[in-house]
PDB file of C-alpha atoms and ligand atoms in Angstrom:
ATOM      1  CA  MET A   5      79.887  90.116 127.302  1.00  0.00           C
ATOM      2  CA  VAL A   6      78.348  93.374 128.199  1.00  0.00           C
ATOM      3  CA  LYS A   7      79.665  96.951 128.016  1.00  0.00           C
ATOM      4  CA  LYS A   8      78.197  99.622 130.103  1.00  0.00           C
ATOM      5  CA  LYS A   9      79.032 103.125 131.451  1.00  0.00           C
ATOM      6  CA  TYR A  10      78.545 103.917 135.074  1.00  0.00           C
ATOM      7  CA  LEU A  11      79.037 106.951 137.302  1.00  0.00           C
ATOM      8  CA  LEU A  12      80.547 105.873 140.721  1.00  0.00           C
ATOM      9  CA  ILE A  13      80.172 108.116 143.654  1.00  0.00           C
ATOM     10  CA  PHE A  14      82.597 107.248 146.497  1.00  0.00           C
ATOM     11  CA  PRO A  15      82.096 108.183 150.130  1.00  0.00           C
ATOM     12  CA  PRO A  16      85.286 109.789 151.715  1.00  0.00           C
ATOM     13  CA  GLU A  17      86.131 106.528 153.329  1.00  0.00           C
ATOM     14  CA  ALA A  18      86.297 104.511 150.142  1.00  0.00           C
ATOM     15  CA  VAL A  19      88.213 107.117 148.100  1.00  0.00           C
ATOM     16  CA  GLU A  20      91.649 105.566 148.851  1.00  0.00           C
ATOM     17  CA  GLN A  21      90.642 102.041 148.339  1.00  0.00           C
ATOM     18  CA  PRO A  22      91.999 100.348 145.216  1.00  0.00           C
ATOM     19  CA  VAL A  23      88.614  99.927 143.688  1.00  0.00           C
ATOM     20  CA  THR A  24      89.527  99.881 140.016  1.00  0.00           C
ATOM     21  CA  TYR A  25      92.335  97.402 140.765  1.00  0.00           C
ATOM     22  CA  ARG A  26      89.797  94.967 142.404  1.00  0.00           C
ATOM     23  CA  LEU A  27      87.257  95.374 139.616  1.00  0.00           C
ATOM     24  CA  ILE A  28      89.979  94.176 137.185  1.00  0.00           C
ATOM     25  CA  SER A  29      91.778  91.613 139.169  1.00  0.00           C
ATOM     26  CA  ASP A  30      88.849  90.059 141.267  1.00  0.00           C
ATOM     27  CA  TYR A  31      86.109  90.395 138.733  1.00  0.00           C
ATOM     28  CA  HIS A  32      88.021  90.128 135.414  1.00  0.00           C
ATOM     29  CA  LEU A  33      86.479  93.314 134.087  1.00  0.00           C
ATOM     30  CA  VAL A  34      87.953  95.717 131.476  1.00  0.00           C
ATOM     31  CA  ILE A  35      87.880  99.178 132.858  1.00  0.00           C
ATOM     32  CA  ASN A  36      88.243 102.423 130.862  1.00  0.00           C
ATOM     33  CA  ILE A  37      88.213 105.510 133.116  1.00  0.00           C
ATOM     34  CA  LEU A  38      86.419 108.302 131.225  1.00  0.00           C
ATOM     35  CA  LYS A  39      86.351 110.968 133.862  1.00  0.00           C
ATOM     36  CA  ALA A  40      87.638 111.196 137.456  1.00  0.00           C
ATOM     37  CA  SER A  41      87.386 113.586 140.244  1.00  0.00           C
ATOM     38  CA  VAL A  42      88.864 112.025 143.372  1.00  0.00           C
ATOM     39  CA  SER A  43      90.514 113.803 146.338  1.00  0.00           C
ATOM     40  CA  PRO A  44      91.541 112.070 149.618  1.00  0.00           C
ATOM     41  CA  GLY A  45      89.160 112.737 152.467  1.00  0.00           C
ATOM     42  CA  ARG A  46      86.341 114.032 150.128  1.00  0.00           C
ATOM     43  CA  LYS A  47      83.668 112.506 148.017  1.00  0.00           C
ATOM     44  CA  GLY A  48      84.874 111.160 144.700  1.00  0.00           C
ATOM     45  CA  ARG A  49      83.276 110.650 141.305  1.00  0.00           C
ATOM     46  CA  LEU A  50      84.616 108.277 138.683  1.00  0.00           C
ATOM     47  CA  THR A  51      82.923 107.650 135.250  1.00  0.00           C
ATOM     48  CA  LEU A  52      83.828 104.155 133.930  1.00  0.00           C
ATOM     49  CA  GLU A  53      83.178 102.181 130.884  1.00  0.00           C
ATOM     50  CA  ILE A  54      83.148  98.517 132.042  1.00  0.00           C
ATOM     51  CA  GLU A  55      83.192  95.437 129.854  1.00  0.00           C
ATOM     52  CA  GLY A  56      82.988  91.858 131.048  1.00  0.00           C
ATOM     53  CA  GLU A  57      80.807  88.879 131.766  1.00  0.00           C
ATOM     54  CA  GLU A  58      77.411  89.747 133.059  1.00  0.00           C
ATOM     55  CA  LYS A  59      77.801  87.620 136.152  1.00  0.00           C
ATOM     56  CA  ASN A  60      81.067  89.191 136.986  1.00  0.00           C
ATOM     57  CA  LEU A  61      79.600  92.620 136.596  1.00  0.00           C
ATOM     58  CA  SER A  62      76.779  91.663 139.046  1.00  0.00           C
ATOM     59  CA  ARG A  63      79.328  90.521 141.477  1.00  0.00           C
ATOM     60  CA  ALA A  64      81.369  93.606 141.069  1.00  0.00           C
ATOM     61  CA  ILE A  65      78.232  95.809 141.659  1.00  0.00           C
ATOM     62  CA  ALA A  66      77.587  93.869 144.838  1.00  0.00           C
ATOM     63  CA  TYR A  67      81.188  94.581 145.970  1.00  0.00           C
ATOM     64  CA  LEU A  68      80.788  98.306 145.315  1.00  0.00           C
ATOM     65  CA  ASN A  69      77.489  98.327 147.136  1.00  0.00           C
ATOM     66  CA  SER A  70      79.226  96.644 150.155  1.00  0.00           C
ATOM     67  CA  ILE A  71      81.752  99.459 150.405  1.00  0.00           C
ATOM     68  CA  ASN A  72      78.986 102.141 149.979  1.00  0.00           C
ATOM     69  CA  VAL A  73      79.997 103.348 146.537  1.00  0.00           C
ATOM     70  CA  GLU A  74      76.804 104.631 144.865  1.00  0.00           C
ATOM     71  CA  ILE A  75      76.428 103.327 141.238  1.00  0.00           C
ATOM     72  CA  LYS A  76      74.441 105.094 138.570  1.00  0.00           C
ATOM     73  CA  PRO A  77      74.190 103.901 135.016  1.00  0.00           C
ATOM     74  CA  VAL A  78      75.172 106.568 132.470  1.00  0.00           C
ATOM     75  CA  ILE A  79      72.517 106.902 130.040  1.00  0.00           C
ATOM     76  CA  GLU A  80      73.326 108.117 126.552  1.00  0.00           C
ATOM     77  CA  ASN A  81      70.762 109.881 124.501  1.00  0.00           C
ATOM     78  CA  ILE A  82      71.121 111.024 120.854  1.00  0.00           C
ATOM     79  CA  ARG A  83      70.366 114.624 120.186  1.00  0.00           C
ATOM     80  CA  TRP A  84      69.753 116.195 116.944  1.00  0.00           C
ATOM     81  CA  ARG A  85      70.952 119.766 116.623  1.00  0.00           C
ATOM     82  CA  GLU A  86      68.403 121.190 114.165  1.00  0.00           C
ATOM     83  CA  GLU A  87      70.225 124.558 113.833  1.00  0.00           C
ATOM     84  CA  LYS A  88      73.287 122.646 112.489  1.00  0.00           C
ATOM     85  CA  CYS A  89      71.318 120.281 110.113  1.00  0.00           C
ATOM     86  CA  VAL A  90      71.600 121.153 106.405  1.00  0.00           C
ATOM     87  CA  HIS A  91      69.005 118.528 105.522  1.00  0.00           C
ATOM     88  CA  CYS A  92      71.414 116.601 103.345  1.00  0.00           C
ATOM     89  CA  THR A  93      69.517 113.388 104.217  1.00  0.00           C
ATOM     90  CA  ALA A  94      72.705 111.397 104.640  1.00  0.00           C
ATOM     91  CA  CYS A  95      71.634 109.987 107.998  1.00  0.00           C
ATOM     92  CA  VAL A  96      68.206 108.703 106.749  1.00  0.00           C
ATOM     93  CA  PRO A  97      68.988 105.437 105.055  1.00  0.00           C
ATOM     94  CA  GLY A  98      71.233 103.854 107.710  1.00  0.00           C
ATOM     95  CA  CYS A  99      69.145 104.467 110.721  1.00  0.00           C
ATOM     96  CA  PRO A 100      67.620 101.256 112.031  1.00  0.00           C
ATOM     97  CA  GLY A 101      65.039 103.125 113.996  1.00  0.00           C
ATOM     98  CA  GLN A 102      63.950 105.187 111.039  1.00  0.00           C
ATOM     99  CA  CYS A 103      64.359 108.272 113.244  1.00  0.00           C
ATOM    100  CA  PHE A 104      65.120 110.659 110.538  1.00  0.00           C
ATOM    101  CA  VAL A 105      62.226 111.448 108.300  1.00  0.00           C
ATOM    102  CA  VAL A 106      62.297 113.495 105.116  1.00  0.00           C
ATOM    103  CA  ASP A 107      59.236 115.653 104.171  1.00  0.00           C
ATOM    104  CA  ARG A 108      59.097 115.007 100.517  1.00  0.00           C
ATOM    105  CA  LYS A 109      57.531 118.408  99.748  1.00  0.00           C
ATOM    106  CA  THR A 110      60.091 120.590 101.454  1.00  0.00           C
ATOM    107  CA  MET A 111      63.057 117.993 101.522  1.00  0.00           C
ATOM    108  CA  ARG A 112      63.640 118.871 105.205  1.00  0.00           C
ATOM    109  CA  VAL A 113      64.603 116.331 107.711  1.00  0.00           C
ATOM    110  CA  SER A 114      63.044 115.917 111.163  1.00  0.00           C
ATOM    111  CA  PHE A 115      64.249 113.694 114.011  1.00  0.00           C
ATOM    112  CA  HIS A 116      61.935 111.321 116.059  1.00  0.00           C
ATOM    113  CA  GLU A 117      63.983 110.619 119.244  1.00  0.00           C
ATOM    114  CA  GLU A 118      61.429 108.141 120.689  1.00  0.00           C
ATOM    115  CA  LYS A 119      62.310 105.726 117.930  1.00  0.00           C
ATOM    116  CA  CYS A 120      66.056 105.721 118.597  1.00  0.00           C
ATOM    117  CA  VAL A 121      67.735 102.371 119.570  1.00  0.00           C
ATOM    118  CA  GLY A 122      71.058 104.056 120.478  1.00  0.00           C
ATOM    119  CA  CYS A 123      73.190 102.326 117.820  1.00  0.00           C
ATOM    120  CA  LYS A 124      75.227 105.704 117.240  1.00  0.00           C
ATOM    121  CA  HIS A 125      75.405 104.812 113.434  1.00  0.00           C
ATOM    122  CA  CYS A 126      74.356 108.292 112.606  1.00  0.00           C
ATOM    123  CA  LEU A 127      77.155 109.955 114.562  1.00  0.00           C
ATOM    124  CA  SER A 128      79.882 108.967 111.980  1.00  0.00           C
ATOM    125  CA  VAL A 129      77.505 109.711 109.096  1.00  0.00           C
ATOM    126  CA  CYS A 130      76.610 113.362 109.731  1.00  0.00           C
ATOM    127  CA  ALA A 131      79.468 115.560 108.504  1.00  0.00           C
ATOM    128  CA  TYR A 132      77.864 118.823 109.996  1.00  0.00           C
ATOM    129  CA  GLY A 133      77.901 118.086 113.726  1.00  0.00           C
ATOM    130  CA  ALA A 134      74.139 118.056 113.779  1.00  0.00           C
ATOM    131  CA  ILE A 135      73.959 114.711 115.920  1.00  0.00           C
ATOM    132  CA  GLU A 136      75.615 114.302 119.342  1.00  0.00           C
ATOM    133  CA  VAL A 137      75.500 112.127 122.406  1.00  0.00           C
ATOM    134  CA  VAL A 138      74.076 113.555 125.575  1.00  0.00           C
ATOM    135  CA  GLU A 139      75.030 111.761 128.812  1.00  0.00           C
ATOM    136  CA  GLU A 140      72.859 111.655 131.902  1.00  0.00           C
ATOM    137  CA  ASN A 141      74.405 111.027 135.340  1.00  0.00           C
ATOM    138  CA  ASN A 142      77.819 112.137 134.132  1.00  0.00           C
ATOM    139  CA  ALA A 143      78.171 115.573 135.830  1.00  0.00           C
ATOM    140  CA  SER A 144      81.406 116.064 137.754  1.00  0.00           C
TER     141      SER A 144
HETATM  142  S1  SF4 B   3      71.675 106.209 117.194  1.00  0.00           S
HETATM  143 FE1  SF4 B   3      70.922 104.642 115.613  1.00  0.00          FE
HETATM  144  S2  SF4 B   3      68.785 104.479 115.913  1.00  0.00           S
HETATM  145 FE2  SF4 B   3      69.433 106.439 116.943  1.00  0.00          FE
HETATM  146  S3  SF4 B   3      69.081 107.980 115.556  1.00  0.00           S
HETATM  147 FE3  SF4 B   3      71.263 107.299 115.289  1.00  0.00          FE
HETATM  148  S4  SF4 B   3      71.196 105.719 113.688  1.00  0.00           S
HETATM  149 FE4  SF4 B   3      69.134 106.084 114.305  1.00  0.00          FE
HETATM  150  S1  SF4 B   4      73.302 113.858 108.191  1.00  0.00           S
HETATM  151 FE1  SF4 B   4      73.461 115.621 109.556  1.00  0.00          FE
HETATM  152  S2  SF4 B   4      73.157 117.411 108.360  1.00  0.00           S
HETATM  153 FE2  SF4 B   4      72.549 115.737 107.092  1.00  0.00          FE
HETATM  154  S3  SF4 B   4      70.280 115.602 107.376  1.00  0.00           S
HETATM  155 FE3  SF4 B   4      71.297 114.137 108.847  1.00  0.00          FE
HETATM  156  S4  SF4 B   4      71.477 115.364 110.648  1.00  0.00           S
HETATM  157 FE4  SF4 B   4      71.078 116.781 108.966  1.00  0.00          FE
END
């Protein structure tokens, strides 16, 4: 099973097609609509979280390509908001990528984004809103 987020961009001729219905019924995918901007006769944009068997997802992507729906993976990056961080170090021990490093002299935390594996553990740990998810390809 895989779970992925995609931005779907519909050409005007595909906007009125029952695309999400087909993804569910024909490809046995679980669909969670995260964002939608669809108007008849105009380009539409739909951000979906899709869960299902890898082979069914591949078949669904082929179907979307066949009706000229553009598919872009939504990439999630973890962003550290230094200005909100109080350097409490709560995020340090549970991070599998060892992304948060404490300077033992100053006891200040720094973030090393390049080590992040995207597990999102730190989001629930930080009580100060200093860690957030930034999505690419999700503009509406
Ligand atoms: S998402 Fe996971 S790996 Fe990335 S900084 Fe947070 S805890 Fe560390
Ligand atoms: S848990 Fe939040 S406030 Fe505390 S050190 Fe980590 S990022 Fe900073």
